[in-house]
């Protein structure tokens, strides 16, 4: 039954004792597996409850809006991945991580159960980002969650989330996030904040407490503790974490025979825009596939149509550099636009007539000097043809201050074997 309260001129309001009849929180909690069915539906806003598994970085969109991606889980059934990794290996990884934590010179020569080491690592409270990330990676190696949902928080919602997170210390974080809309992000649904969105941290609310108890129980059964959120460069819904690589590692990498590509994350500075590759390509407006003129006509193979409208998209090949070497990467439309800060049509409109389209415009050259995190794809084509120009699948700009320590890169490095499995 829907009711409305009208306030009139003579309406009196008196404070009353809380008799607990009206619940303090009233949410419409949706389980993650129901979100798929709500994509594109804008009539009802969605509330979710979950444990925060990872938090990304603030990213600026071309329109200037800033967003923060957060991954949540509401799974009651963690996958215990310990079974897929030889126990001896887990021990050695943990000992290595503990050595790093305590700056030990050599591994302690004792045989302790692996779960003990994890508890030890998880309960030690060294207040440094480094130990936190180490602990997180330890856990991530063998306890993962099936149900994950990415929530994108915009502007004020993002800043508020970051501020609240700073006050939580190193404990697992449970939240209720309200007023969300379901969107499709590549092939998976994700949630996006609206003006009505609010995030509640660890409130006294039954579904949140139930989830908390269930996850604590599940993780105890698996012999590990629940972990605080991991800080990641890019939040992804799948469990395949991306290994952080130096450029030299990228150049030397071998792709495991059962895979056709490897993803890697490089922190590097753009040093040059490669000439001779142009900065755009002609594509079919319908399917975005590259098209070339034959007898002054454009034919799209994918659409099987020789009467297509042609539009332009960015394809910028950039040289990037870190302490270990240099390589080249290809930035396609979305990623190039993000760094350049303008859609391609604006640049084309600003070209003076008679400009050679091959010539790199100043707005594109301006991205030289930017320090970025590049998520790249390394495939057999790159390796067998000796052709670098790795495709960038995600990019985010870093300020130079953050790049001060290459700690994170080194830490990611040690974890390589775990992440390759
Ligand atoms: Zn087409």
Short mmCIF file of C-alpha atoms and ligand atoms in Angstrom, two decimals:
data_model
loop_
_atom_site.label_atom_id
_atom_site.label_comp_id
_atom_site.label_asym_id
_atom_site.label_seq_id
_atom_site.Cartn_x
_atom_site.Cartn_y
_atom_site.Cartn_z
CA UNK A 1 0.00 0.00 0.00
CA UNK A 2 1.45 3.38 -1.00
CA UNK A 3 0.78 6.30 1.30
CA UNK A 4 1.78 9.93 1.17
CA UNK A 5 2.21 12.40 4.00
CA UNK A 6 1.17 15.97 3.29
CA UNK A 7 2.47 18.81 5.43
CA UNK A 8 0.06 21.72 5.87
CA UNK A 9 0.43 25.15 7.37
CA UNK A 10 -0.93 23.97 10.71
CA UNK A 11 0.75 20.56 10.79
CA UNK A 12 2.53 20.04 14.09
CA UNK A 13 5.63 17.84 14.40
CA UNK A 14 6.59 16.33 17.72
CA UNK A 15 9.64 14.24 18.44
CA UNK A 16 8.78 10.72 19.61
CA UNK A 17 10.68 7.94 21.35
CA UNK A 18 12.18 5.34 18.98
CA UNK A 19 9.92 2.32 19.43
CA UNK A 20 11.83 0.30 16.75
CA UNK A 21 8.66 -0.14 14.69
CA UNK A 22 10.18 1.77 11.80
CA UNK A 23 13.40 0.12 10.62
CA UNK A 24 16.42 2.41 10.54
CA UNK A 25 17.43 1.32 7.05
CA UNK A 26 15.14 0.41 4.22
CA UNK A 27 16.91 -0.82 1.11
CA UNK A 28 15.86 -2.78 -1.94
CA UNK A 29 18.84 -5.12 -1.99
CA UNK A 30 19.44 -6.95 -5.27
CA UNK A 31 21.71 -10.00 -5.47
CA UNK A 32 24.39 -9.58 -8.15
CA UNK A 33 23.02 -12.35 -10.35
CA UNK A 34 19.79 -10.37 -10.75
CA UNK A 35 21.56 -7.25 -12.06
CA UNK A 36 21.93 -8.63 -15.60
CA UNK A 37 18.16 -8.52 -15.99
CA UNK A 38 18.03 -4.85 -14.96
CA UNK A 39 20.45 -3.46 -17.56
CA UNK A 40 19.01 -0.39 -19.24
CA UNK A 41 16.07 -0.22 -16.86
CA UNK A 42 15.96 3.26 -15.37
CA UNK A 43 12.69 3.23 -13.47
CA UNK A 44 13.91 1.57 -10.31
CA UNK A 45 17.21 2.24 -8.66
CA UNK A 46 19.23 -0.69 -7.36
CA UNK A 47 20.72 -1.18 -3.89
CA UNK A 48 23.46 -3.75 -3.29
CA UNK A 49 25.30 -5.15 -0.31
CA UNK A 50 28.80 -6.58 -0.61
CA UNK A 51 32.36 -6.87 0.59
CA UNK A 52 34.76 -4.54 -1.20
CA UNK A 53 37.40 -6.69 -2.89
CA UNK A 54 39.27 -4.06 -4.88
CA UNK A 55 39.31 -0.32 -5.43
CA UNK A 56 40.69 1.37 -8.52
CA UNK A 57 42.04 4.86 -9.01
CA UNK A 58 40.21 8.03 -9.90
CA UNK A 59 40.01 8.22 -13.68
CA UNK A 60 39.10 11.27 -15.69
CA UNK A 61 36.77 10.88 -18.66
CA UNK A 62 37.01 13.06 -21.77
CA UNK A 63 34.10 15.19 -20.53
CA UNK A 64 36.10 15.96 -17.38
CA UNK A 65 34.03 13.82 -15.02
CA UNK A 66 35.98 11.69 -12.57
CA UNK A 67 35.05 8.14 -11.71
CA UNK A 68 36.16 5.44 -9.33
CA UNK A 69 35.62 1.72 -9.95
CA UNK A 70 35.01 -0.53 -6.98
CA UNK A 71 34.59 -4.32 -7.07
CA UNK A 72 32.25 -6.00 -4.60
CA UNK A 73 31.46 -9.61 -3.86
CA UNK A 74 28.30 -11.01 -2.34
CA UNK A 75 29.32 -14.61 -2.91
CA UNK A 76 28.79 -17.12 -0.15
CA UNK A 77 30.96 -19.61 -2.00
CA UNK A 78 34.59 -18.68 -2.37
CA UNK A 79 36.69 -20.76 -4.68
CA UNK A 80 39.59 -22.10 -2.73
CA UNK A 81 42.36 -22.05 -5.24
CA UNK A 82 44.89 -23.63 -2.90
CA UNK A 83 44.10 -26.97 -4.49
CA UNK A 84 45.31 -25.86 -7.91
CA UNK A 85 48.70 -24.67 -6.67
CA UNK A 86 51.24 -27.12 -5.24
CA UNK A 87 51.34 -26.62 -1.43
CA UNK A 88 55.12 -26.34 -1.37
CA UNK A 89 54.91 -23.47 -3.79
CA UNK A 90 52.36 -21.64 -1.67
CA UNK A 91 54.62 -21.96 1.33
CA UNK A 92 57.56 -20.56 -0.58
CA UNK A 93 55.56 -17.62 -1.88
CA UNK A 94 54.31 -16.87 1.60
CA UNK A 95 57.73 -17.13 3.14
CA UNK A 96 59.02 -14.80 0.48
CA UNK A 97 56.28 -12.31 1.25
CA UNK A 98 56.90 -12.56 4.98
CA UNK A 99 60.58 -12.01 4.38
CA UNK A 100 59.66 -8.84 2.57
CA UNK A 101 57.34 -7.83 5.38
CA UNK A 102 59.90 -8.24 8.09
CA UNK A 103 62.96 -7.61 5.94
CA UNK A 104 64.39 -10.99 6.84
CA UNK A 105 67.57 -12.04 5.11
CA UNK A 106 66.76 -15.70 4.81
CA UNK A 107 63.67 -17.81 4.94
CA UNK A 108 62.80 -19.20 8.36
CA UNK A 109 63.55 -22.91 8.21
CA UNK A 110 60.52 -24.35 9.86
CA UNK A 111 57.59 -26.29 8.57
CA UNK A 112 54.39 -24.51 9.46
CA UNK A 113 51.00 -25.05 7.88
CA UNK A 114 50.32 -22.60 5.09
CA UNK A 115 47.17 -21.34 6.75
CA UNK A 116 49.17 -20.30 9.80
CA UNK A 117 51.43 -18.12 7.70
CA UNK A 118 48.48 -16.42 6.09
CA UNK A 119 46.89 -15.73 9.45
CA UNK A 120 50.17 -14.38 10.67
CA UNK A 121 50.48 -12.12 7.67
CA UNK A 122 46.87 -11.04 7.82
CA UNK A 123 46.98 -10.23 11.50
CA UNK A 124 50.24 -8.33 11.54
CA UNK A 125 49.55 -4.65 11.58
CA UNK A 126 52.41 -2.91 9.90
CA UNK A 127 50.82 0.32 8.75
CA UNK A 128 52.37 0.58 5.34
CA UNK A 129 50.83 0.42 1.94
CA UNK A 130 53.50 -2.07 0.96
CA UNK A 131 52.68 -4.64 3.60
CA UNK A 132 49.02 -4.15 2.90
CA UNK A 133 49.45 -4.91 -0.77
CA UNK A 134 51.62 -7.91 0.07
CA UNK A 135 49.01 -9.31 2.39
CA UNK A 136 46.31 -8.72 -0.16
CA UNK A 137 48.24 -10.51 -2.84
CA UNK A 138 48.91 -13.41 -0.54
CA UNK A 139 45.22 -13.90 0.00
CA UNK A 140 44.30 -13.27 -3.59
CA UNK A 141 46.49 -16.18 -4.61
CA UNK A 142 44.22 -18.78 -3.14
CA UNK A 143 40.90 -17.38 -2.09
CA UNK A 144 38.78 -15.85 -4.78
CA UNK A 145 35.13 -14.99 -5.06
CA UNK A 146 32.79 -16.20 -7.76
CA UNK A 147 30.26 -13.41 -7.72
CA UNK A 148 31.77 -10.03 -8.40
CA UNK A 149 30.21 -6.75 -9.39
CA UNK A 150 31.88 -3.56 -10.51
CA UNK A 151 30.31 -0.39 -9.18
CA UNK A 152 31.36 2.86 -10.84
CA UNK A 153 31.09 5.86 -8.54
CA UNK A 154 31.09 9.30 -10.13
CA UNK A 155 32.38 12.62 -8.86
CA UNK A 156 31.23 13.37 -5.28
CA UNK A 157 30.22 9.74 -4.70
CA UNK A 158 33.75 8.71 -5.64
CA UNK A 159 35.42 11.30 -3.39
CA UNK A 160 33.16 10.39 -0.47
CA UNK A 161 33.94 6.70 -0.91
CA UNK A 162 37.68 7.37 -0.95
CA UNK A 163 37.46 9.58 2.12
CA UNK A 164 35.43 7.01 4.08
CA UNK A 165 37.76 4.22 3.04
CA UNK A 166 40.73 6.08 4.49
CA UNK A 167 39.16 5.93 7.94
CA UNK A 168 38.57 2.19 7.92
CA UNK A 169 42.06 0.84 8.58
CA UNK A 170 43.16 -2.59 7.45
CA UNK A 171 40.03 -4.63 7.85
CA UNK A 172 37.61 -6.20 5.39
CA UNK A 173 35.06 -3.61 4.29
CA UNK A 174 31.35 -4.30 3.96
CA UNK A 175 29.10 -1.74 2.32
CA UNK A 176 25.58 -1.04 1.21
CA UNK A 177 25.52 1.12 -1.93
CA UNK A 178 22.16 2.54 -2.93
CA UNK A 179 20.51 4.28 -5.87
CA UNK A 180 22.46 2.53 -8.65
CA UNK A 181 21.66 1.86 -12.30
CA UNK A 182 22.67 -1.28 -14.20
CA UNK A 183 24.76 -0.81 -17.33
CA UNK A 184 26.45 -3.11 -19.74
CA UNK A 185 30.23 -2.97 -19.61
CA UNK A 186 31.75 -5.05 -22.42
CA UNK A 187 29.78 -8.28 -22.00
CA UNK A 188 29.21 -8.09 -18.25
CA UNK A 189 26.72 -5.90 -16.39
CA UNK A 190 28.01 -3.29 -14.00
CA UNK A 191 26.44 -0.69 -11.74
CA UNK A 192 26.78 3.06 -11.94
CA UNK A 193 26.06 5.74 -9.37
CA UNK A 194 23.29 8.34 -9.71
CA UNK A 195 22.53 11.54 -7.80
CA UNK A 196 20.63 9.37 -5.33
CA UNK A 197 23.58 7.09 -4.57
CA UNK A 198 24.85 6.75 -1.02
CA UNK A 199 27.40 4.37 0.43
CA UNK A 200 27.01 3.03 3.97
CA UNK A 201 30.08 1.48 5.57
CA UNK A 202 29.64 -1.42 8.02
CA UNK A 203 26.20 -0.39 9.24
CA UNK A 204 24.00 -2.30 11.64
CA UNK A 205 21.78 -3.86 8.97
CA UNK A 206 20.78 -7.50 8.91
CA UNK A 207 21.57 -8.46 5.27
CA UNK A 208 24.99 -6.86 5.67
CA UNK A 209 25.63 -8.71 8.93
CA UNK A 210 24.45 -11.98 7.38
CA UNK A 211 26.83 -11.56 4.47
CA UNK A 212 29.65 -10.69 6.84
CA UNK A 213 29.05 -13.83 8.90
CA UNK A 214 28.76 -16.01 5.81
CA UNK A 215 32.01 -14.72 4.32
CA UNK A 216 33.88 -15.01 7.60
CA UNK A 217 32.67 -18.58 7.94
CA UNK A 218 33.57 -19.49 4.36
CA UNK A 219 37.02 -18.02 4.63
CA UNK A 220 37.65 -19.70 7.98
CA UNK A 221 36.76 -23.01 6.37
CA UNK A 222 39.28 -22.29 3.64
CA UNK A 223 41.87 -21.57 6.30
CA UNK A 224 42.47 -17.92 5.44
CA UNK A 225 41.30 -14.61 6.82
CA UNK A 226 39.15 -12.06 5.03
CA UNK A 227 41.17 -9.27 3.54
CA UNK A 228 40.86 -5.52 3.22
CA UNK A 229 40.27 -4.20 -0.32
CA UNK A 230 43.21 -4.33 -2.71
CA UNK A 231 44.22 -1.15 -4.45
CA UNK A 232 44.46 -1.87 -8.15
CA UNK A 233 45.19 0.10 -11.26
CA UNK A 234 42.14 -1.21 -13.10
CA UNK A 235 39.22 -2.97 -11.50
CA UNK A 236 38.10 -6.06 -13.40
CA UNK A 237 35.19 -8.38 -12.85
CA UNK A 238 37.10 -11.54 -13.69
CA UNK A 239 39.64 -13.14 -11.43
CA UNK A 240 42.43 -13.09 -13.97
CA UNK A 241 44.60 -10.46 -12.43
CA UNK A 242 47.00 -8.64 -14.66
CA UNK A 243 50.67 -8.94 -13.88
CA UNK A 244 52.69 -5.81 -13.56
CA UNK A 245 55.62 -5.84 -15.95
CA UNK A 246 58.67 -3.78 -16.73
CA UNK A 247 59.16 -3.06 -20.41
CA UNK A 248 62.12 -5.43 -20.54
CA UNK A 249 59.85 -8.24 -19.31
CA UNK A 250 57.32 -7.40 -21.99
CA UNK A 251 59.99 -7.66 -24.68
CA UNK A 252 61.25 -11.00 -23.32
CA UNK A 253 57.90 -12.55 -22.51
CA UNK A 254 56.92 -16.01 -23.66
CA UNK A 255 53.27 -16.84 -24.05
CA UNK A 256 52.32 -20.13 -22.39
CA UNK A 257 51.38 -22.69 -25.10
CA UNK A 258 47.77 -22.99 -23.90
CA UNK A 259 47.18 -19.26 -24.24
CA UNK A 260 46.96 -16.99 -27.25
CA UNK A 261 47.75 -13.81 -25.37
CA UNK A 262 48.99 -12.40 -22.09
CA UNK A 263 47.87 -9.19 -20.47
CA UNK A 264 50.34 -6.97 -18.68
CA UNK A 265 50.39 -3.69 -16.84
CA UNK A 266 53.21 -1.22 -17.50
CA UNK A 267 53.91 2.06 -15.78
CA UNK A 268 55.71 4.11 -18.40
CA UNK A 269 56.13 7.56 -19.87
CA UNK A 270 55.19 8.47 -23.42
CA UNK A 271 58.32 9.76 -25.12
CA UNK A 272 57.32 10.07 -28.76
CA UNK A 273 54.46 9.72 -31.21
CA UNK A 274 55.64 7.48 -34.04
CA UNK A 275 55.56 9.16 -37.43
CA UNK A 276 54.71 7.18 -40.51
CA UNK A 277 51.81 5.44 -38.83
CA UNK A 278 49.47 8.40 -39.07
CA UNK A 279 47.14 9.02 -36.16
CA UNK A 280 43.78 7.87 -37.47
CA UNK A 281 42.19 5.31 -39.71
CA UNK A 282 39.09 5.15 -41.85
CA UNK A 283 36.46 2.78 -40.64
CA UNK A 284 32.98 1.60 -41.40
CA UNK A 285 30.58 3.75 -39.37
CA UNK A 286 28.43 0.74 -38.66
CA UNK A 287 30.95 -1.76 -37.31
CA UNK A 288 34.14 0.32 -36.79
CA UNK A 289 36.21 -2.10 -38.87
CA UNK A 290 39.07 -0.53 -40.83
CA UNK A 291 38.22 0.02 -44.49
CA UNK A 292 40.36 0.93 -47.50
CA UNK A 293 39.17 2.53 -50.71
CA UNK A 294 39.06 0.36 -53.83
CA UNK A 295 38.44 2.39 -56.99
CA UNK A 296 37.39 5.32 -54.82
CA UNK A 297 34.74 3.24 -53.13
CA UNK A 298 34.78 1.84 -49.63
CA UNK A 299 33.82 -1.77 -49.07
CA UNK A 300 33.28 -3.26 -45.60
CA UNK A 301 34.06 -6.97 -45.45
CA UNK A 302 32.24 -7.43 -42.16
CA UNK A 303 29.03 -5.73 -43.31
CA UNK A 304 29.46 -7.07 -46.88
CA UNK A 305 28.48 -3.64 -48.16
CA UNK A 306 30.17 -1.40 -50.73
CA UNK A 307 27.99 1.59 -49.98
CA UNK A 308 29.02 2.43 -46.44
CA UNK A 309 29.54 5.69 -44.60
CA UNK A 310 33.13 6.12 -43.55
CA UNK A 311 34.22 7.73 -40.32
CA UNK A 312 37.55 8.21 -38.60
CA UNK A 313 38.94 6.78 -35.40
CA UNK A 314 42.18 7.33 -33.55
CA UNK A 315 45.06 4.93 -34.00
CA UNK A 316 48.11 6.44 -32.38
CA UNK A 317 51.38 4.55 -32.06
CA UNK A 318 53.43 5.87 -29.16
CA UNK A 319 56.88 5.08 -27.84
CA UNK A 320 56.90 4.49 -24.09
CA UNK A 321 59.79 4.21 -21.68
CA UNK A 322 60.53 3.01 -18.16
CA UNK A 323 63.75 2.33 -16.24
CA UNK A 324 64.32 -0.96 -18.06
CA UNK A 325 63.74 -0.08 -21.71
CA UNK A 326 61.46 1.29 -24.37
CA UNK A 327 58.80 -0.16 -26.62
CA UNK A 328 55.85 0.99 -28.69
CA UNK A 329 52.15 0.68 -28.02
CA UNK A 330 49.06 1.30 -30.14
CA UNK A 331 46.31 3.44 -28.67
CA UNK A 332 42.97 2.93 -30.35
CA UNK A 333 40.02 5.26 -30.28
CA UNK A 334 38.78 5.16 -26.69
CA UNK A 335 42.17 5.10 -25.00
CA UNK A 336 43.65 7.71 -27.36
CA UNK A 337 40.68 10.00 -26.81
CA UNK A 338 41.08 9.63 -23.07
CA UNK A 339 44.72 10.80 -23.15
CA UNK A 340 44.28 13.45 -25.85
CA UNK A 341 41.21 14.77 -24.06
CA UNK A 342 39.09 15.36 -27.15
CA UNK A 343 37.03 13.28 -29.55
CA UNK A 344 38.62 12.83 -32.97
CA UNK A 345 35.93 14.79 -34.80
CA UNK A 346 36.91 17.94 -32.93
CA UNK A 347 40.53 17.59 -34.06
CA UNK A 348 39.49 16.94 -37.64
CA UNK A 349 37.21 20.00 -37.63
CA UNK A 350 40.06 22.16 -36.40
CA UNK A 351 42.44 21.10 -39.18
CA UNK A 352 43.08 23.84 -41.70
CA UNK A 353 42.19 22.93 -45.24
CA UNK A 354 44.92 21.24 -47.19
CA UNK A 355 46.55 19.76 -44.08
CA UNK A 356 48.27 16.46 -44.71
CA UNK A 357 46.13 13.95 -42.80
CA UNK A 358 49.22 11.86 -42.07
CA UNK A 359 50.78 14.69 -40.10
CA UNK A 360 50.40 14.29 -36.34
CA UNK A 361 48.40 17.27 -34.97
CA UNK A 362 49.74 19.17 -31.93
CA UNK A 363 46.86 17.95 -29.74
CA UNK A 364 48.06 14.39 -30.30
CA UNK A 365 51.73 15.27 -29.78
CA UNK A 366 50.75 16.86 -26.47
CA UNK A 367 50.40 13.46 -24.84
CA UNK A 368 54.20 13.11 -24.95
CA UNK A 369 55.55 13.33 -21.41
CA UNK A 370 52.52 11.77 -19.76
CA UNK A 371 53.22 9.04 -17.22
CA UNK A 372 50.54 6.38 -17.51
CA UNK A 373 49.57 2.91 -16.47
CA UNK A 374 49.07 0.95 -19.67
CA UNK A 375 47.24 -2.34 -19.66
CA UNK A 376 48.50 -4.06 -22.78
CA UNK A 377 47.83 -7.23 -24.70
CA UNK A 378 50.81 -9.30 -25.84
CA UNK A 379 49.92 -11.89 -28.47
CA UNK A 380 51.72 -14.32 -30.73
CA UNK A 381 51.55 -11.83 -33.59
CA UNK A 382 53.71 -9.45 -31.55
CA UNK A 383 56.19 -12.19 -30.80
CA UNK A 384 56.48 -14.14 -34.05
CA UNK A 385 56.55 -11.02 -36.22
CA UNK A 386 58.88 -9.21 -33.86
CA UNK A 387 56.38 -6.40 -34.00
CA UNK A 388 55.84 -4.46 -30.80
CA UNK A 389 53.09 -1.82 -31.02
CA UNK A 390 51.22 -3.71 -28.30
CA UNK A 391 47.54 -2.86 -28.19
CA UNK A 392 46.55 -0.83 -25.15
CA UNK A 393 43.32 -2.14 -23.66
CA UNK A 394 43.11 0.33 -20.78
CA UNK A 395 45.03 3.40 -19.79
CA UNK A 396 45.06 5.75 -16.86
CA UNK A 397 47.20 8.78 -16.28
CA UNK A 398 49.36 8.91 -13.17
CA UNK A 399 50.73 12.05 -11.65
CA UNK A 400 54.51 12.07 -11.46
CA UNK A 401 54.43 12.26 -7.66
CA UNK A 402 52.90 8.80 -7.43
CA UNK A 403 55.61 7.36 -9.60
CA UNK A 404 58.25 8.18 -6.98
CA UNK A 405 58.70 4.62 -5.78
CA UNK A 406 58.76 1.73 -8.18
CA UNK A 407 57.79 -0.40 -5.20
CA UNK A 408 54.51 -1.56 -6.62
CA UNK A 409 56.14 -2.67 -9.83
CA UNK A 410 58.73 -4.64 -7.91
CA UNK A 411 56.15 -6.20 -5.67
CA UNK A 412 54.01 -7.19 -8.62
CA UNK A 413 57.06 -8.70 -10.17
CA UNK A 414 57.67 -11.23 -7.43
CA UNK A 415 54.14 -12.43 -7.76
CA UNK A 416 54.49 -13.27 -11.42
CA UNK A 417 54.33 -17.03 -11.15
CA UNK A 418 51.16 -16.97 -9.13
CA UNK A 419 49.47 -14.61 -11.54
CA UNK A 420 50.50 -16.55 -14.60
CA UNK A 421 48.71 -19.71 -13.57
ZN1 LIG B 1 31.05 -2.57 -41.39
#
